[in-house]
Short mmCIF file of C-alpha atoms and ligand atoms in Angstrom, two decimals:
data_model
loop_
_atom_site.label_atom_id
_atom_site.label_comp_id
_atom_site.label_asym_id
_atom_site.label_seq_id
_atom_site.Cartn_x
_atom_site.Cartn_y
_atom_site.Cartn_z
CA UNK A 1 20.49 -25.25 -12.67
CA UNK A 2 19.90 -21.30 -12.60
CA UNK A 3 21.95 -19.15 -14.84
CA UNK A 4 24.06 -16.36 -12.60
CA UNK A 5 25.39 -13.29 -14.63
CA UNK A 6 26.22 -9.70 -14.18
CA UNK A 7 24.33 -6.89 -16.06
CA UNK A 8 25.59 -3.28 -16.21
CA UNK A 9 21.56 -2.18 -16.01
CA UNK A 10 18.67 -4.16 -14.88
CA UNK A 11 15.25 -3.20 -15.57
CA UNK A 12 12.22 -4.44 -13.81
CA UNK A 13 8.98 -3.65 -15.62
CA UNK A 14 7.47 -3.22 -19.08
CA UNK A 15 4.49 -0.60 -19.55
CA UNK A 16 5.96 2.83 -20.94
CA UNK A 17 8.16 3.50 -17.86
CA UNK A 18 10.10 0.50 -18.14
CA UNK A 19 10.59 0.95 -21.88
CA UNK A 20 11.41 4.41 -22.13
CA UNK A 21 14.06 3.57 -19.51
CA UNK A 22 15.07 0.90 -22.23
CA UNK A 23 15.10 2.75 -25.03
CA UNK A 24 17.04 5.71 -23.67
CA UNK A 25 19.77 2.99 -22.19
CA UNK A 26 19.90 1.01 -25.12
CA UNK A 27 20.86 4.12 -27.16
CA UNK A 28 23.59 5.08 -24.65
CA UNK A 29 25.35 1.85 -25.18
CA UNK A 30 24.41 0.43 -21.51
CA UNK A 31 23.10 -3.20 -22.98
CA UNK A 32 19.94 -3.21 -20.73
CA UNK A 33 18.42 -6.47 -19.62
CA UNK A 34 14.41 -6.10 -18.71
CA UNK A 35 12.35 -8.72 -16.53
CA UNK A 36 8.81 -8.38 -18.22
CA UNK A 37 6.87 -9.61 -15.47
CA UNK A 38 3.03 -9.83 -15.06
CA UNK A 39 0.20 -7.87 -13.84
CA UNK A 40 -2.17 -9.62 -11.69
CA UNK A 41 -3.94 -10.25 -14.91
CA UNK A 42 -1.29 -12.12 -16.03
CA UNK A 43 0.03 -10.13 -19.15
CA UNK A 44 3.08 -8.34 -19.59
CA UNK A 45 3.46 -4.47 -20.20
CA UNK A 46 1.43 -3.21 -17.60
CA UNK A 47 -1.75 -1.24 -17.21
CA UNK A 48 -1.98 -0.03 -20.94
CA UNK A 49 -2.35 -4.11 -21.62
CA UNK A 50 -6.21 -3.86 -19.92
CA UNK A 51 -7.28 -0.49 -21.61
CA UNK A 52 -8.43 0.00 -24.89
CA UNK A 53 -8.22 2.96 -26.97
CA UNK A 54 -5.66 5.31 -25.96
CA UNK A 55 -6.32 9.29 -27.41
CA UNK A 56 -4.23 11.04 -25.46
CA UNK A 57 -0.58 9.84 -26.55
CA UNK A 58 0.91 12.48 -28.29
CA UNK A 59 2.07 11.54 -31.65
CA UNK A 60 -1.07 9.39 -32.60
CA UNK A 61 -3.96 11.49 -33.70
CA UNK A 62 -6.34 8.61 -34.31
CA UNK A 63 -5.91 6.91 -31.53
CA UNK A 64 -4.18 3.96 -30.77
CA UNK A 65 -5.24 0.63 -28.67
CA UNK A 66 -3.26 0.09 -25.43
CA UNK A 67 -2.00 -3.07 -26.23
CA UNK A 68 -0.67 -1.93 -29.81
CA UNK A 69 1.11 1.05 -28.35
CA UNK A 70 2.76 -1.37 -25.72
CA UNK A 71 3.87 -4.02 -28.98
CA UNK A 72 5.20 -0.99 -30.24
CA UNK A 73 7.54 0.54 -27.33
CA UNK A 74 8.64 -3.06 -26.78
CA UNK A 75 9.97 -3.37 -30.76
CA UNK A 76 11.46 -0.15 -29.66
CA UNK A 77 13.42 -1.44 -26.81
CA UNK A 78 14.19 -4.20 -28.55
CA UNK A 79 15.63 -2.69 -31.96
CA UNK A 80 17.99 -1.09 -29.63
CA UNK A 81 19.40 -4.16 -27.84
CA UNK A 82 16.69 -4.48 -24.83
CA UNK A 83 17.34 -8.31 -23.79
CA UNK A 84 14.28 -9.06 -22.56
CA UNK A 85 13.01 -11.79 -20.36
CA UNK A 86 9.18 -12.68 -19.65
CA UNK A 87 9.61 -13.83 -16.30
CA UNK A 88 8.70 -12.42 -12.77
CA UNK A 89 11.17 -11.45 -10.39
CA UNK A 90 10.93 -13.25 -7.15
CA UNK A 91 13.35 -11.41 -5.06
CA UNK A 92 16.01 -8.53 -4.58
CA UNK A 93 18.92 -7.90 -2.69
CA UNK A 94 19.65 -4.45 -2.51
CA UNK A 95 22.36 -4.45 0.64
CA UNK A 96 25.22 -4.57 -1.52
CA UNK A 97 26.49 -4.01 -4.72
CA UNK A 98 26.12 -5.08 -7.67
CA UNK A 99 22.46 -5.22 -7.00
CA UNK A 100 20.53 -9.37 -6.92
CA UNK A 101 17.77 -9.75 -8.83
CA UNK A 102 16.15 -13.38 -8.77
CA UNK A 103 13.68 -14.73 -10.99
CA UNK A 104 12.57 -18.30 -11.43
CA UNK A 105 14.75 -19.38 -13.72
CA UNK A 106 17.73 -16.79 -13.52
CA UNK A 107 19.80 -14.95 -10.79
CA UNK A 108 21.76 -11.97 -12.38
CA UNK A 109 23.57 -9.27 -10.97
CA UNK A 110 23.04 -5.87 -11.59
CA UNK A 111 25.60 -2.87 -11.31
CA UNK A 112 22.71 -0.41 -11.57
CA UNK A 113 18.62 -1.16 -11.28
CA UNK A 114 16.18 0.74 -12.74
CA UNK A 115 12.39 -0.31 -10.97
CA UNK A 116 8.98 0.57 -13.06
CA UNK A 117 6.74 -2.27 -11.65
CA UNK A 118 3.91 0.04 -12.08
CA UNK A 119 0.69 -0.32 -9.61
CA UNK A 120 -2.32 -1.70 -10.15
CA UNK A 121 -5.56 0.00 -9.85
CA UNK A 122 -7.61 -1.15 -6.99
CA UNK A 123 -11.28 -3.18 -8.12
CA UNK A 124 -14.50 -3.54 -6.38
CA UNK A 125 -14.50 -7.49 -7.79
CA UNK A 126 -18.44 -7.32 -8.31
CA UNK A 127 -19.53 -10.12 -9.74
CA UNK A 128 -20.31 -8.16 -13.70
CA UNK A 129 -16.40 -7.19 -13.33
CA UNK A 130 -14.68 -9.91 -15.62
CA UNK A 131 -17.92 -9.93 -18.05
CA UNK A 132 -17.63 -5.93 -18.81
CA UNK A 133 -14.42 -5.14 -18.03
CA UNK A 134 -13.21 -2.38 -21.21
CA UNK A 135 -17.17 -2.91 -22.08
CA UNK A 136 -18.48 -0.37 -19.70
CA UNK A 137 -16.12 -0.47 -16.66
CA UNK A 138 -13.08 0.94 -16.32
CA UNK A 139 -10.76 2.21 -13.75
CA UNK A 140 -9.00 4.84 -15.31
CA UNK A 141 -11.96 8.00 -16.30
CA UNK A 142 -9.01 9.68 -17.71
CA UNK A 143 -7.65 7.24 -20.14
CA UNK A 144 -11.46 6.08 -21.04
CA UNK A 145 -13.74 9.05 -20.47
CA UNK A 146 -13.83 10.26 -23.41
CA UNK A 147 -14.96 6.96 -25.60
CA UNK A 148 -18.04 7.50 -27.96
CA UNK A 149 -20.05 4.97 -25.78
CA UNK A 150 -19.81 7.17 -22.57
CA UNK A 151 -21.38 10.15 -24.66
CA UNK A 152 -24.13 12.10 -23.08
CA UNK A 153 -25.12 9.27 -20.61
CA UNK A 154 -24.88 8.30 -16.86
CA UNK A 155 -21.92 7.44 -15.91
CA UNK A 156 -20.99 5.89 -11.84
CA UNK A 157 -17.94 7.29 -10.41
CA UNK A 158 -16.88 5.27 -7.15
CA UNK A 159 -15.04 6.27 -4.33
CA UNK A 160 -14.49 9.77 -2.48
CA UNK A 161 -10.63 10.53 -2.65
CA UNK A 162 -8.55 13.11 -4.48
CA UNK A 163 -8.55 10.54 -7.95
CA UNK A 164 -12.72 10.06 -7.14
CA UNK A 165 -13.40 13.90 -7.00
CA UNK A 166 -11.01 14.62 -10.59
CA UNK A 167 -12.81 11.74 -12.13
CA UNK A 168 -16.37 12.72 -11.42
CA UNK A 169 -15.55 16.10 -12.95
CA UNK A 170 -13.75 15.26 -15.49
CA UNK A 171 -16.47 13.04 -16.87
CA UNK A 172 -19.10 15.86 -16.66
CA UNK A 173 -17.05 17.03 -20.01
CA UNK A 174 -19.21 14.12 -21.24
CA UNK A 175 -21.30 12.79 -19.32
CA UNK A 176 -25.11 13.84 -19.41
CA UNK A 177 -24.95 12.93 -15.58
CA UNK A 178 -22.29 11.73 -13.33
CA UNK A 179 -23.53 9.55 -9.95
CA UNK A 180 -21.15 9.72 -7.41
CA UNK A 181 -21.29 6.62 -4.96
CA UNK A 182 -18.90 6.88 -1.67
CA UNK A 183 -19.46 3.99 0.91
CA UNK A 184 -19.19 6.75 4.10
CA UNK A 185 -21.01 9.86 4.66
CA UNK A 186 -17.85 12.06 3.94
CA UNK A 187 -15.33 12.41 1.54
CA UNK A 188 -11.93 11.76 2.54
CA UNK A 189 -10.52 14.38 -0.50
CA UNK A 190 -9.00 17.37 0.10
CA UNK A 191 -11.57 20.07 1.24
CA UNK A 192 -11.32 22.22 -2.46
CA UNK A 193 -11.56 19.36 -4.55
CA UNK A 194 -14.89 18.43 -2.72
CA UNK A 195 -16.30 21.87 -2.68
CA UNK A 196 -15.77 21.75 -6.55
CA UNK A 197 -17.69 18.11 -6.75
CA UNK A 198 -20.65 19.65 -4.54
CA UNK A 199 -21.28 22.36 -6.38
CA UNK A 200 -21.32 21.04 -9.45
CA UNK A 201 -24.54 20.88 -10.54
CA UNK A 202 -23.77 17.61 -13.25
CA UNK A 203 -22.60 15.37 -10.19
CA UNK A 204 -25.02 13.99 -7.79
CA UNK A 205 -23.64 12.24 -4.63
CA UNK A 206 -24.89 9.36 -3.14
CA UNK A 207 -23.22 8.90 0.56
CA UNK A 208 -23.38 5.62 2.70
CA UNK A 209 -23.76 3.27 -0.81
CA UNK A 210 -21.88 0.89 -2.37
CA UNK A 211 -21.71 -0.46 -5.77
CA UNK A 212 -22.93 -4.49 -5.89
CA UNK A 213 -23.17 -5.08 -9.26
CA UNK A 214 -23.98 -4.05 -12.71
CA UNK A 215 -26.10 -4.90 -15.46
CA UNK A 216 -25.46 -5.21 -19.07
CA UNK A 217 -24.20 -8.63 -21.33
CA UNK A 218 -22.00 -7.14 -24.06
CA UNK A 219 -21.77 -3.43 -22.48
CA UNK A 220 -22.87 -2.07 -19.25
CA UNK A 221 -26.41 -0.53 -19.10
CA UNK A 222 -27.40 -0.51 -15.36
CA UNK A 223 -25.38 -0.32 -11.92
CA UNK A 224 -26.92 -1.85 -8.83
CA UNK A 225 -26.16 0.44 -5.78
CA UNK A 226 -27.38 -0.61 -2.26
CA UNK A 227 -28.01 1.87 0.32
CA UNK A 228 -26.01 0.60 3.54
CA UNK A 229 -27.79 1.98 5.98
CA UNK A 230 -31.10 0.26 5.13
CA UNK A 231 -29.71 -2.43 2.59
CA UNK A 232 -32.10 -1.38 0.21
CA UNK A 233 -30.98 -1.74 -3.33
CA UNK A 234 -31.31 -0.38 -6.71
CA UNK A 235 -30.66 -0.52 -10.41
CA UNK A 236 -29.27 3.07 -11.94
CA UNK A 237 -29.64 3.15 -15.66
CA UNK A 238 -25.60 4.24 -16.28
CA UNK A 239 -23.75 3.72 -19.27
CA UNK A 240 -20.40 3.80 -17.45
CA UNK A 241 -18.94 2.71 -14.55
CA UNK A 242 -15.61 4.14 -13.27
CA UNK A 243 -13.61 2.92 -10.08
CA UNK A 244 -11.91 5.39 -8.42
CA UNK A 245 -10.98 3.43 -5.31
CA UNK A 246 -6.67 3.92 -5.20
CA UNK A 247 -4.19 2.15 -6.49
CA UNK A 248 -1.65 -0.56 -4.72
CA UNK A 249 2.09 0.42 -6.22
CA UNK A 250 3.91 -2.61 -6.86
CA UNK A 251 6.66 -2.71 -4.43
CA UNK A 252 6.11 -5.57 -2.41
CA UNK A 253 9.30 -7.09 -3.80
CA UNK A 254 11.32 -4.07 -2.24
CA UNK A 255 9.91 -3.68 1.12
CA UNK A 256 11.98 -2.97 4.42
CA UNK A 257 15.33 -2.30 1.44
CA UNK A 258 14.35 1.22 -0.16
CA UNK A 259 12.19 4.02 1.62
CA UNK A 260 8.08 3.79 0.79
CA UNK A 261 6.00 6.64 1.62
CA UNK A 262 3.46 5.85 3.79
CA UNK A 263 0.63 4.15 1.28
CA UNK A 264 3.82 2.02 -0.10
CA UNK A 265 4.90 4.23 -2.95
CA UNK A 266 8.75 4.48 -3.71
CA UNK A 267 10.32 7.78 -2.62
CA UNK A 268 12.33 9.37 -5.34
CA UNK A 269 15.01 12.55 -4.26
CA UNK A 270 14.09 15.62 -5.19
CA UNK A 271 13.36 16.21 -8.84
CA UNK A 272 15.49 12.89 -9.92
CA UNK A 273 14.39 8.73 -10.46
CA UNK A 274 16.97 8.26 -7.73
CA UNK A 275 16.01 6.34 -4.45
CA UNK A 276 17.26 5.68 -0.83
CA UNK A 277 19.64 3.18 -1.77
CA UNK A 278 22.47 4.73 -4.39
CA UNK A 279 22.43 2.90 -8.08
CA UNK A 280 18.15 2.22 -7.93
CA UNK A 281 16.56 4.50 -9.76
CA UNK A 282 12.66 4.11 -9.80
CA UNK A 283 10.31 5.68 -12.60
CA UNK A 284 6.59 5.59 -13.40
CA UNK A 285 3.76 4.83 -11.30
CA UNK A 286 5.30 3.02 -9.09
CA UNK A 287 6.52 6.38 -7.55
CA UNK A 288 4.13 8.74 -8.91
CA UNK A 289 0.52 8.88 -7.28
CA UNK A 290 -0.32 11.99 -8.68
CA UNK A 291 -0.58 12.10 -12.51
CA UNK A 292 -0.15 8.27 -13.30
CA UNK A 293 -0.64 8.50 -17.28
CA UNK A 294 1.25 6.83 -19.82
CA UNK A 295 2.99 9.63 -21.19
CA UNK A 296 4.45 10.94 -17.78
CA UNK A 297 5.15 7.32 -17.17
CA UNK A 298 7.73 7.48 -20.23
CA UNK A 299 8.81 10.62 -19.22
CA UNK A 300 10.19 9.43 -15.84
CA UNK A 301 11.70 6.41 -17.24
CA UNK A 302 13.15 8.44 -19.45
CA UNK A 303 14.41 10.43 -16.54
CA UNK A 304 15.55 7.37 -14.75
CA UNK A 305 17.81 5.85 -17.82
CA UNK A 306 19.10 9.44 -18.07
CA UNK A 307 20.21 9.39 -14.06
CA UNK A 308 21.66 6.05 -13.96
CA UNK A 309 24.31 6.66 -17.12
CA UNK A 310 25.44 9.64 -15.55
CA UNK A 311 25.64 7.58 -12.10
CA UNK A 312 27.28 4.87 -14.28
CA UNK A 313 29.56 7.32 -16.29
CA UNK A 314 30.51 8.89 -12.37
CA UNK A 315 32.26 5.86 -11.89
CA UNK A 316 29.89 4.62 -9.36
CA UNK A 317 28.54 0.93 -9.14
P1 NDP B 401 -7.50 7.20 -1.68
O1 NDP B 401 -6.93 6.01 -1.01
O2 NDP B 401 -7.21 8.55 -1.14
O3 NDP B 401 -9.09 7.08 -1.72
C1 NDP B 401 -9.70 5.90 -2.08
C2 NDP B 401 -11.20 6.08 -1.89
O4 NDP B 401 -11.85 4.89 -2.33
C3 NDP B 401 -11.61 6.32 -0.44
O5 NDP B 401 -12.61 7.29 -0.37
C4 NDP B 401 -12.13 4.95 0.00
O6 NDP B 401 -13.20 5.03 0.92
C5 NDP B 401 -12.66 4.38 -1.29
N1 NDP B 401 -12.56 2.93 -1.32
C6 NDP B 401 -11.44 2.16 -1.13
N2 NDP B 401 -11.74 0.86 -1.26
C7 NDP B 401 -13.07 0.80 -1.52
C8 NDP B 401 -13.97 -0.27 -1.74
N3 NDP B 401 -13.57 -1.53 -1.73
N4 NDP B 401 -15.26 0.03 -1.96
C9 NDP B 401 -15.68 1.32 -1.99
N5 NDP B 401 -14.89 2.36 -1.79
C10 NDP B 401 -13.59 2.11 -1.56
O7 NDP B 401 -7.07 7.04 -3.23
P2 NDP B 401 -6.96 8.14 -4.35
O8 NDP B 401 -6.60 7.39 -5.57
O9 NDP B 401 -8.16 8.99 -4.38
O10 NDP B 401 -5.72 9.02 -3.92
C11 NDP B 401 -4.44 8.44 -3.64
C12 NDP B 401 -3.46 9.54 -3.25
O11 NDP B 401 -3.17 10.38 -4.37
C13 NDP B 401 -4.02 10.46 -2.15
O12 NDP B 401 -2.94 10.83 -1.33
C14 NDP B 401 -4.50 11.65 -2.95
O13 NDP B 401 -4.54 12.84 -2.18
C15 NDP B 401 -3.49 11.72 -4.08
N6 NDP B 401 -4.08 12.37 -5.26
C16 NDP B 401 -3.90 13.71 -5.43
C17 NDP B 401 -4.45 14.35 -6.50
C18 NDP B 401 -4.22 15.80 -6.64
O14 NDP B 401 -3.61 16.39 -5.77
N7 NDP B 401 -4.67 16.41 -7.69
C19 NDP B 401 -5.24 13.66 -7.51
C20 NDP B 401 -5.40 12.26 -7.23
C21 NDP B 401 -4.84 11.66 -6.15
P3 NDP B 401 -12.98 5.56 2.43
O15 NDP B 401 -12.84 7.04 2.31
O16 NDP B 401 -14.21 5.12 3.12
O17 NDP B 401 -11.75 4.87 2.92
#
């Protein structure tokens, strides 16, 4: 038999957007309830749960390992009140209110919803991926650039958007050499951002090639490119290998019920968390393809915990 309640706030999600949104509710008395749901890797708290050290969270000068920060916003959440369930939400009705949210086990209704389901970076699923994953290759430049082990070497950048042409230069701040492998003969990134990558004389580019594999047992020392017009392959001594290839938001599970933008992002109003449909507020990557760290992550679910108790306190819902 599933459980049916009613929730004042529902959260869906768990990396720093989701928790920030809990913390800040907790604190205002709103008793939030979060679904911790999975990644496609199958852990909860999102994409800080695959990276390892993270340098660039204010507040922790040495560093701090993704997963440990995550432990630590959820013990957060929870010393406020956060009920939180590790579950995956299978469905929501957002026609009417209070709000439906359906998990496996669980249906509870929500009078306001707060969404922070995150995306998930896009891989190349080369067969080295799973071996040296966090050991070499990494889909985030900014979040892993500047490790020790990516010092003064070789590093891959692939792709040839927007997030492609920042990466590539932001790892020449390290890098003794950046390679940058697009699978087409042009760039599809905005027309300054590539005149920046061209003439920078630290990134070479190398058009029409794709990245097959890499080399390397316990960290990555080669990358095996082929060259697609002739097939012809080869094995780049590289110390790092970055994917820049986009990102899928995770909003399958609201499709056709709040406005996307057109590559599937939720559309936020102005400079507020709220979204098409009045009492959802959505905050961190999810709706945010531009700056995607942690740290603006947990500012916008700050944001969104701060919109819905004044929607809440309005007398709406
Ligand atoms: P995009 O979807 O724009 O680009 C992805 C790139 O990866 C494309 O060049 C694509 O190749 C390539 N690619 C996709 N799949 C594969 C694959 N399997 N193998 C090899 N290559 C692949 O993603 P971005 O993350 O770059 O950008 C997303 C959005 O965010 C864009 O709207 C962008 O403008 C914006 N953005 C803006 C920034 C800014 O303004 N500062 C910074 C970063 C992003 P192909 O071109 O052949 O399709």
């Amino acid at each position: 038999m599933s459980e049916h309640r009613m929730e004042k706030v529902v959260i869906i999600g768990s990396g720093p957007a989701g928790h920030a949104a809990a913390i800040y509710s907790a604190r205002a008395n709103l008793r939030p309830f979060m679904f911790e749901g999975f990644i496609s890797g199958g852990v909860a708290g999102g994409q800080l749960m695959t990276t390892t050290e993270v340098e660039n969270f204010p507040g922790f000068p040495e560093g701090i390992t993704g997963p440990e920060l995550m432990e630590r916003m959820r013990a957060q959440s929870e010393r406020f009140g956060t009920r939180i369930e590790t579950e995956d939400v299978e469905s929501v009705d957002l026609s009417s209110r209070p709000f439906v949210v359906k998990s496996g086990s669980q249906t509870v209704s929500a009078r306001a919803l707060i969404i922070a389901t995150g995306a998930t970076a896009k891989r190349l699923a080369i067969p080295a991926e799973e071996r040296l994953w966090n050991r070499g290759i990494s889909a985030c430049a900014v979040c892993d650039g500047g490790l020790p082990i990516f010092r003064d070497r070789v590093l891959v950048v692939v792709g040839g958007g927007d997030t492609a042409m920042e990466e590539a230069m932001y790892l020449t701040h390290f890098a003794s050499k950046v390679i940058l492998v697009h699978r087409r003969g042009e760039f599809r990134a905005s027309k300054a951002m590539q005149k920046r990558v061209i003439e920078d004389k630290k990134i070479m580019v190398m058009w029409n090639s794709a990245v097959v594999d890499a080399v390397g047992e316990t960290g990555l020392r080669g990358v095996v490119i082929r060259h697609l017009p002739d097939g012809k392959e080869r094995t780049v001594e590289a110390a790092g290998l970055f994917y820049a290839i986009g990102h899928t938001p995770n909003t399958k599970l609201f499709q056709g019920q709040l406005d996307l933008d057109e590559t599937g992002y939720i559309v936020t109003l102005g400079r507020s968390t709220r979204t098409s449909v009045e009492g959802v507020f959505a905050a961190g990557d999810v709706q945010d393809k531009v700056y995607r760290q942690a740290i603006s992550a947990a500012g916008s679910g700050c944001m969104a915990a701060l919109d819905c108790e004044r929607w809440l306190a309005e007398g709406q819902g």
